[in-house]
PDB file of C-alpha atoms in Angstrom:
ATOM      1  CA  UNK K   1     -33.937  33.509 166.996  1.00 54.00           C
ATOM      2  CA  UNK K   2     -36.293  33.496 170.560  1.00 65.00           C
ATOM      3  CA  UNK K   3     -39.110  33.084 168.647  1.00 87.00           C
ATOM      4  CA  UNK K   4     -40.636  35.940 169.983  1.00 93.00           C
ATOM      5  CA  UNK K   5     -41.984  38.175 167.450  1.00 93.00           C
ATOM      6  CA  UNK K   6     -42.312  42.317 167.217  1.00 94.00           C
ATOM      7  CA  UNK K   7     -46.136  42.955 167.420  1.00 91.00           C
ATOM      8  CA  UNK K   8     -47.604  45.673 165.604  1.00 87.00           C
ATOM      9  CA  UNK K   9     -46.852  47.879 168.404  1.00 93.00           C
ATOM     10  CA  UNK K  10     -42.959  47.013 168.456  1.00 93.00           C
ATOM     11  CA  UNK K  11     -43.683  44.853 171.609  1.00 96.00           C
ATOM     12  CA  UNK K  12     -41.968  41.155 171.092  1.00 96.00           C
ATOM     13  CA  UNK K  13     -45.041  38.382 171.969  1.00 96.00           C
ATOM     14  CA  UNK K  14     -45.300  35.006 172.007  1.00 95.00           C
ATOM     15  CA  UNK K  15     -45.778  34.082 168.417  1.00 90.00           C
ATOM     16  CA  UNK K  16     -49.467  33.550 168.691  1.00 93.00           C
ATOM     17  CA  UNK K  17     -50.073  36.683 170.805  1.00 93.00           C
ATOM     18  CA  UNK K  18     -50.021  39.101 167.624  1.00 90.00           C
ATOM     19  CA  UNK K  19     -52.398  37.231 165.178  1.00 90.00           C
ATOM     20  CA  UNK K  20     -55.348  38.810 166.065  1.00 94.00           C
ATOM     21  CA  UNK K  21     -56.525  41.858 168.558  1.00 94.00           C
ATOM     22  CA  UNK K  22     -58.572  39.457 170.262  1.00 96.00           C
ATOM     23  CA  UNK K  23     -55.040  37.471 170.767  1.00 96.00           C
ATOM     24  CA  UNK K  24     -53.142  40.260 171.338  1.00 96.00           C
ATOM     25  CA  UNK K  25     -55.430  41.636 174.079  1.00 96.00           C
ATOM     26  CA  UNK K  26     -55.247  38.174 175.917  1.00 97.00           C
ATOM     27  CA  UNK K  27     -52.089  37.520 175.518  1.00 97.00           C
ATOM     28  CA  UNK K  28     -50.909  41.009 177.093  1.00 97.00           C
ATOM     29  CA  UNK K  29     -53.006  41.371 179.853  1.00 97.00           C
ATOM     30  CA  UNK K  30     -54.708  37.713 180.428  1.00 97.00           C
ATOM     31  CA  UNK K  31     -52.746  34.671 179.352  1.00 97.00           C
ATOM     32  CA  UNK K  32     -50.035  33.385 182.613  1.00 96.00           C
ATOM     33  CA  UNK K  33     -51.533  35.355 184.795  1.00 97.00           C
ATOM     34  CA  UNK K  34     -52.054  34.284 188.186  1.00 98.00           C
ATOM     35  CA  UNK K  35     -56.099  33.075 188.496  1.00 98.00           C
ATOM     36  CA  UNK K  36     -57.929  32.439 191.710  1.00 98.00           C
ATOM     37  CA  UNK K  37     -61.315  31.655 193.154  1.00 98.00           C
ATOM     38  CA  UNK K  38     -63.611  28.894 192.740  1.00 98.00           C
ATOM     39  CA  UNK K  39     -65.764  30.402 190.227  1.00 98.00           C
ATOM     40  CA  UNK K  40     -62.917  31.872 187.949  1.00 98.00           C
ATOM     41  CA  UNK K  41     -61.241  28.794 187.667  1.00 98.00           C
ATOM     42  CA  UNK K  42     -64.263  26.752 187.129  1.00 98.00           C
ATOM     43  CA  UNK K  43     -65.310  29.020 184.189  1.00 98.00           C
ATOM     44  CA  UNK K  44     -61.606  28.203 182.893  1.00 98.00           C
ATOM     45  CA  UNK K  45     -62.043  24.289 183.114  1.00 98.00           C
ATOM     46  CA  UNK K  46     -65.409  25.243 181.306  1.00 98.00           C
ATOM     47  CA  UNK K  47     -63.803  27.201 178.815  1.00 98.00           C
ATOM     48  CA  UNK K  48     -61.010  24.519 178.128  1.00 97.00           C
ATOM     49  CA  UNK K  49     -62.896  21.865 177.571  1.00 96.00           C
ATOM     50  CA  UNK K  50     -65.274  23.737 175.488  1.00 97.00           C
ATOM     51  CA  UNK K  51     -62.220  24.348 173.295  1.00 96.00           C
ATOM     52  CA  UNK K  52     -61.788  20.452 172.513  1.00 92.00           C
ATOM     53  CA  UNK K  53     -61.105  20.388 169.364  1.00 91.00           C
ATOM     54  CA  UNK K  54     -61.080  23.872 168.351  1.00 94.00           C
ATOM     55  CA  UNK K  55     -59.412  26.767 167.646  1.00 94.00           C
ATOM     56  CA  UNK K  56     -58.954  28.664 171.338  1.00 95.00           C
ATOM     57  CA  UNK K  57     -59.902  31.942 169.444  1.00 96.00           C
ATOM     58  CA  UNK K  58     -63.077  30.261 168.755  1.00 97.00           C
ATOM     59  CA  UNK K  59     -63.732  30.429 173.008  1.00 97.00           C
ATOM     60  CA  UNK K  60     -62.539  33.516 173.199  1.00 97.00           C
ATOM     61  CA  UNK K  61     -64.616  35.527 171.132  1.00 97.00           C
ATOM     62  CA  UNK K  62     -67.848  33.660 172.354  1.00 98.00           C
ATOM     63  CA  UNK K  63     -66.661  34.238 175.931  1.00 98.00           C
ATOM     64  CA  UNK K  64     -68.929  37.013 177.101  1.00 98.00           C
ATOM     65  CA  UNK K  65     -71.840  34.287 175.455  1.00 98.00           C
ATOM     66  CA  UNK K  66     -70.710  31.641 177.575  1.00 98.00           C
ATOM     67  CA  UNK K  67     -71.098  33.706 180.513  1.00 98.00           C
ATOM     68  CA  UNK K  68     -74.400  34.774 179.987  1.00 98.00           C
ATOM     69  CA  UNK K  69     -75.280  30.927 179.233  1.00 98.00           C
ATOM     70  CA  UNK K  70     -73.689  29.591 182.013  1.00 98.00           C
ATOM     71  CA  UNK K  71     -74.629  32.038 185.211  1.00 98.00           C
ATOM     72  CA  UNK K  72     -71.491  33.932 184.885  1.00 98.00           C
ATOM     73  CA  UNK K  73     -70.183  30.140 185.444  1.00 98.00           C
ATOM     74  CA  UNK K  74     -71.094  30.708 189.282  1.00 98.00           C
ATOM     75  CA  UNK K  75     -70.470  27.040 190.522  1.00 98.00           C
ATOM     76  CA  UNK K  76     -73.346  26.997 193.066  1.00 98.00           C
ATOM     77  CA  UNK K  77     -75.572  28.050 190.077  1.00 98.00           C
ATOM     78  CA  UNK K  78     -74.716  25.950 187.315  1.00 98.00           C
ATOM     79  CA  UNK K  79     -74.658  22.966 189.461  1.00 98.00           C
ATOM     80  CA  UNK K  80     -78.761  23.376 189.888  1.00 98.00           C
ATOM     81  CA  UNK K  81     -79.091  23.416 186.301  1.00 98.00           C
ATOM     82  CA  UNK K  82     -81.255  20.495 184.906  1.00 98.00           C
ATOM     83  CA  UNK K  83     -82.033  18.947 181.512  1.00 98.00           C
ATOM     84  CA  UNK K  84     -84.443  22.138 180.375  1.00 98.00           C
ATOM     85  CA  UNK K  85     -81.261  24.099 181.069  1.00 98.00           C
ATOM     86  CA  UNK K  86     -79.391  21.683 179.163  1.00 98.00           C
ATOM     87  CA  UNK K  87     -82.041  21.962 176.329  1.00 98.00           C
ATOM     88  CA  UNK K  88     -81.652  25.380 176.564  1.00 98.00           C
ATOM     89  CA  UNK K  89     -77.974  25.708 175.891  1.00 98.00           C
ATOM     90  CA  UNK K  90     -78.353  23.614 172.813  1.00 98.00           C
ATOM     91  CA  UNK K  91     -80.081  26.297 171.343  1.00 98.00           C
ATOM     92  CA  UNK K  92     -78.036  29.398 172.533  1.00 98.00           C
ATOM     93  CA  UNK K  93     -75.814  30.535 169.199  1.00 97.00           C
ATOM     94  CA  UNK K  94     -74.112  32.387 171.397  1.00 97.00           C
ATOM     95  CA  UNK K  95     -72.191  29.247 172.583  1.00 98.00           C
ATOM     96  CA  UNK K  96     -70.391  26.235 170.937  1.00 97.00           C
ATOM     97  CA  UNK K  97     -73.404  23.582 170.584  1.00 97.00           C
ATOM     98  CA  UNK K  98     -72.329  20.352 172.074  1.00 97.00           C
ATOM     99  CA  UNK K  99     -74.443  17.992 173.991  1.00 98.00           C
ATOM    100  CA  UNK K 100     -71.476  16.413 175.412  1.00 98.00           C
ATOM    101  CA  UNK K 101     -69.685  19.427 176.417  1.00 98.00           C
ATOM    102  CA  UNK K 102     -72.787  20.916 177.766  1.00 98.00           C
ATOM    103  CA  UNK K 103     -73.691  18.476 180.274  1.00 98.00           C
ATOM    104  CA  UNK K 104     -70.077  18.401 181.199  1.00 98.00           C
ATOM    105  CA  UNK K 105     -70.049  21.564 182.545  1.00 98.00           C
ATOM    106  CA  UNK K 106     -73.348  21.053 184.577  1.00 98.00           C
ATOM    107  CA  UNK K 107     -71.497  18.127 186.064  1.00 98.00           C
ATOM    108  CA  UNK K 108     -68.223  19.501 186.405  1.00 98.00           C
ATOM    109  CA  UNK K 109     -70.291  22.151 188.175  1.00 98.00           C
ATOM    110  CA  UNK K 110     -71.840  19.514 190.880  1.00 98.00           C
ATOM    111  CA  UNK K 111     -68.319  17.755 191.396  1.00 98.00           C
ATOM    112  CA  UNK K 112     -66.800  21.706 192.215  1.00 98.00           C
ATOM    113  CA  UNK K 113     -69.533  22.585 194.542  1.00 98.00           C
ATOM    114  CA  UNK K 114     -68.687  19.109 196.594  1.00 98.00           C
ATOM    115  CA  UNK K 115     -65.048  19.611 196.756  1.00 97.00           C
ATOM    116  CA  UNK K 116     -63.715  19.855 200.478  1.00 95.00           C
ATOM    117  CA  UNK K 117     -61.331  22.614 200.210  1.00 96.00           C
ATOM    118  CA  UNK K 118     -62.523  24.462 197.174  1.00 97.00           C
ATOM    119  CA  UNK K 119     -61.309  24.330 193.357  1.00 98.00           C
ATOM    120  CA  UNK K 120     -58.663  27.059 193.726  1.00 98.00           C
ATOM    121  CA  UNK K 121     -56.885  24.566 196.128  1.00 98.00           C
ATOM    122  CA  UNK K 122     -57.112  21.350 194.203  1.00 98.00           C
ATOM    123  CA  UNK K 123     -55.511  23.261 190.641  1.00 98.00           C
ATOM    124  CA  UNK K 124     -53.372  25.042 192.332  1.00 98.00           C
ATOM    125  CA  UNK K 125     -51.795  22.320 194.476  1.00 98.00           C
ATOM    126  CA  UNK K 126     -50.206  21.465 190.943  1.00 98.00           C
ATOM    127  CA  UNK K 127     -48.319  25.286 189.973  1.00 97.00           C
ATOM    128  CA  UNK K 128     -45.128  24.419 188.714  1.00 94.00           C
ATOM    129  CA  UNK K 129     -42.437  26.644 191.506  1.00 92.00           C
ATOM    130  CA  UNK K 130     -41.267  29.401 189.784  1.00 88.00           C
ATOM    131  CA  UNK K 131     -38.133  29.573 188.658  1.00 85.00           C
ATOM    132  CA  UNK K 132     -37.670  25.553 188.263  1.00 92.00           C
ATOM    133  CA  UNK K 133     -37.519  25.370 184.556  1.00 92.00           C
ATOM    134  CA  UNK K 134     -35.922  27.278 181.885  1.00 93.00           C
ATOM    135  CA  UNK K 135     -38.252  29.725 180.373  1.00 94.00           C
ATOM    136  CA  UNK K 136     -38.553  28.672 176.723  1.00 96.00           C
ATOM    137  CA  UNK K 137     -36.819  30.663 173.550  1.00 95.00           C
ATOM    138  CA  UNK K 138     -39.266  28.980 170.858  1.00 94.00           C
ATOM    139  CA  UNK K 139     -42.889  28.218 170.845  1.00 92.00           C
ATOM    140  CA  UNK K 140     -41.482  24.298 170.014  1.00 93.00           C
ATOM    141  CA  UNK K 141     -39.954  24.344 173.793  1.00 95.00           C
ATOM    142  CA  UNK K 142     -43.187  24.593 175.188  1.00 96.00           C
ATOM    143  CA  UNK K 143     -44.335  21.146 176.258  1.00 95.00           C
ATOM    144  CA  UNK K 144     -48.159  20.041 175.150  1.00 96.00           C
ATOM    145  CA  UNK K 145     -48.429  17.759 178.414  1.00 97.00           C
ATOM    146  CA  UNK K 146     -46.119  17.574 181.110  1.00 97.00           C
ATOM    147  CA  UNK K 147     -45.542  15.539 184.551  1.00 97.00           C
ATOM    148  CA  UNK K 148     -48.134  18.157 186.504  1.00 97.00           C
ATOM    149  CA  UNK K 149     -50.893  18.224 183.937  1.00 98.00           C
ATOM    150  CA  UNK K 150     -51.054  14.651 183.952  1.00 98.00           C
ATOM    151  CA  UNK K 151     -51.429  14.313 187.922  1.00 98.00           C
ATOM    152  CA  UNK K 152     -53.580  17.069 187.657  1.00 98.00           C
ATOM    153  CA  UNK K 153     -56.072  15.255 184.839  1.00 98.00           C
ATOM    154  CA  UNK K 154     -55.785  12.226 186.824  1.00 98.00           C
ATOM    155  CA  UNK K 155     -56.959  14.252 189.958  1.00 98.00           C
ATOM    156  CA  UNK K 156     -59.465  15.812 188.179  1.00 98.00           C
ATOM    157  CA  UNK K 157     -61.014  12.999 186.851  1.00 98.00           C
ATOM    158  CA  UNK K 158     -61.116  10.861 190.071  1.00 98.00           C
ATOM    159  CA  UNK K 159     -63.271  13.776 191.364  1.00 98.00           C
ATOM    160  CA  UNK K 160     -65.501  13.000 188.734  1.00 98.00           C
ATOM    161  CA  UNK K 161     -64.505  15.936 186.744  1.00 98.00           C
ATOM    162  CA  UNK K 162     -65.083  14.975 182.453  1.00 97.00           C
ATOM    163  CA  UNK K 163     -63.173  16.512 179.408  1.00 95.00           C
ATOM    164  CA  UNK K 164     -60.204  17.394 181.483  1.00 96.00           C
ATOM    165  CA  UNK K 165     -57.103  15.737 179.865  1.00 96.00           C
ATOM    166  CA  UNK K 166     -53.647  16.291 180.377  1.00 98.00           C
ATOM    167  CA  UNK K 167     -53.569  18.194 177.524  1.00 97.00           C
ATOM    168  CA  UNK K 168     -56.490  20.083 178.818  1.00 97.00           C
ATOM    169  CA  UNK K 169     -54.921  20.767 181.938  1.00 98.00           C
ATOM    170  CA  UNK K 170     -51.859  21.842 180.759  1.00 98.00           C
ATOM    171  CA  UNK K 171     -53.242  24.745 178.848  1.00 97.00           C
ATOM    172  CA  UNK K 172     -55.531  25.635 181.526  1.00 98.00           C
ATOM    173  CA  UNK K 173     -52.462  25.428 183.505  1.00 98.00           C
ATOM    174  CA  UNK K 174     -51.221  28.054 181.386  1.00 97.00           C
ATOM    175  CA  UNK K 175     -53.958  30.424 180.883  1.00 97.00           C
ATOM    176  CA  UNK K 176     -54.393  30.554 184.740  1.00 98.00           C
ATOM    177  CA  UNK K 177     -50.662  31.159 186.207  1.00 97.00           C
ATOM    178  CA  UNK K 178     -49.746  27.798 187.318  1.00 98.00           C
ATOM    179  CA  UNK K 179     -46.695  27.490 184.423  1.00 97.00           C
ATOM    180  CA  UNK K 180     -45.043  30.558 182.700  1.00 96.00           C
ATOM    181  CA  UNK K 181     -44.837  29.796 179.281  1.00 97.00           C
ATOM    182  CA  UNK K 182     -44.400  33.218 177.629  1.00 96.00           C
ATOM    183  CA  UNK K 183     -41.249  33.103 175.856  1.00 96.00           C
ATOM    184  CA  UNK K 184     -38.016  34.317 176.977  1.00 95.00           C
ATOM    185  CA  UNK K 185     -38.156  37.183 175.223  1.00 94.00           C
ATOM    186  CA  UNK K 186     -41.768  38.055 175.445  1.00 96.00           C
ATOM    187  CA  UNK K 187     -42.350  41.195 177.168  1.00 96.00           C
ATOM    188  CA  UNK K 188     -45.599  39.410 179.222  1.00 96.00           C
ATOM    189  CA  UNK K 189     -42.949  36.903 180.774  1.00 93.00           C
TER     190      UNK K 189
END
């Protein structure tokens, strides 16, 4: 058994990538693929810290919520936000409510809009090369950490980056291209 499973449509996923539509819809056109720019990425190191804790399908369906909150997560934007901002975003139900997380991503934003080189080129420095590990059979071969989302936390943080773990960075590694870890079988890989 690969561990991929036939989707309602007869299409073999990931076994998380059928659960719900919302999944599904991710999974299949979203999830492992390739994501650049400053702003797209930073609204994915947003997003995964965010998640913290939580279920990732509690993100996703507040997505379009978050982006409204947070300027569409344009970097140069969010960076200029200031504690009545902050206040404000503790009172948006459209978003998850956490004062920590919150001015975490106002930060985060400041750190991005300093970086010499941009955000794209600091995250991706750290894509695992294609091709230079097995692609997994079972969602128990995919790793929770690994060598590259470690450096890549560490990196992270000595930029001054917050709630960006190796665990952290190692799905946003995945949901933005860097790894492939659809399963063999999966018809996304």
């Amino acid at each position: 058994m690969t561990g991929a499973v036939p989707g309602t449509d007869g299409l073999l996923r990931c076994g998380w990538g059928d659960s719900t539509d919302d999944y599904r819809v991710y999974h299949d056109t979203e999830w492992g693929r390739p994501v650049h720019g400053d702003d797209a990425l930073f609204e994915r190191v947003a997003l995964e810290a965010f998640q913290s804790g939580l279920s990732w399908i509690t993100i996703l369906r507040r997505r379009e919520g978050f982006r409204a909150a947070f300027a569409g997560f344009e970097i140069a934007r969010v960076a200029e936000f200031d504690e009545a901002d902050a206040e404000r975003l503790l009172q948006d139900p459209g978003i998850i409510r956490n004062r920590a997380k919150i001015a975490a991503t106002i930060a985060n934003a400041r750190v991005a809009r300093e970086l010499d080189g941009g955000l794209d080129a600091l995250i991706w420095q750290f894509a695992v090369e294609p091709g230079s590990r097995p692609a997994p059979r079972t969602l128990a071969d995919v790793p929770a950490v690994t060598p590259e989302s470690t450096a890549l936390a560490k990196e992270l943080k000595k930029r001054g980056f917050r709630f960006v773990g190796p665990t952290t960075a190692y799905a946003l590694m995945q949901a933005c291209g860097l790894v492939n870890d659809h399963l063999i079988d999966c018809h996304a890989r």
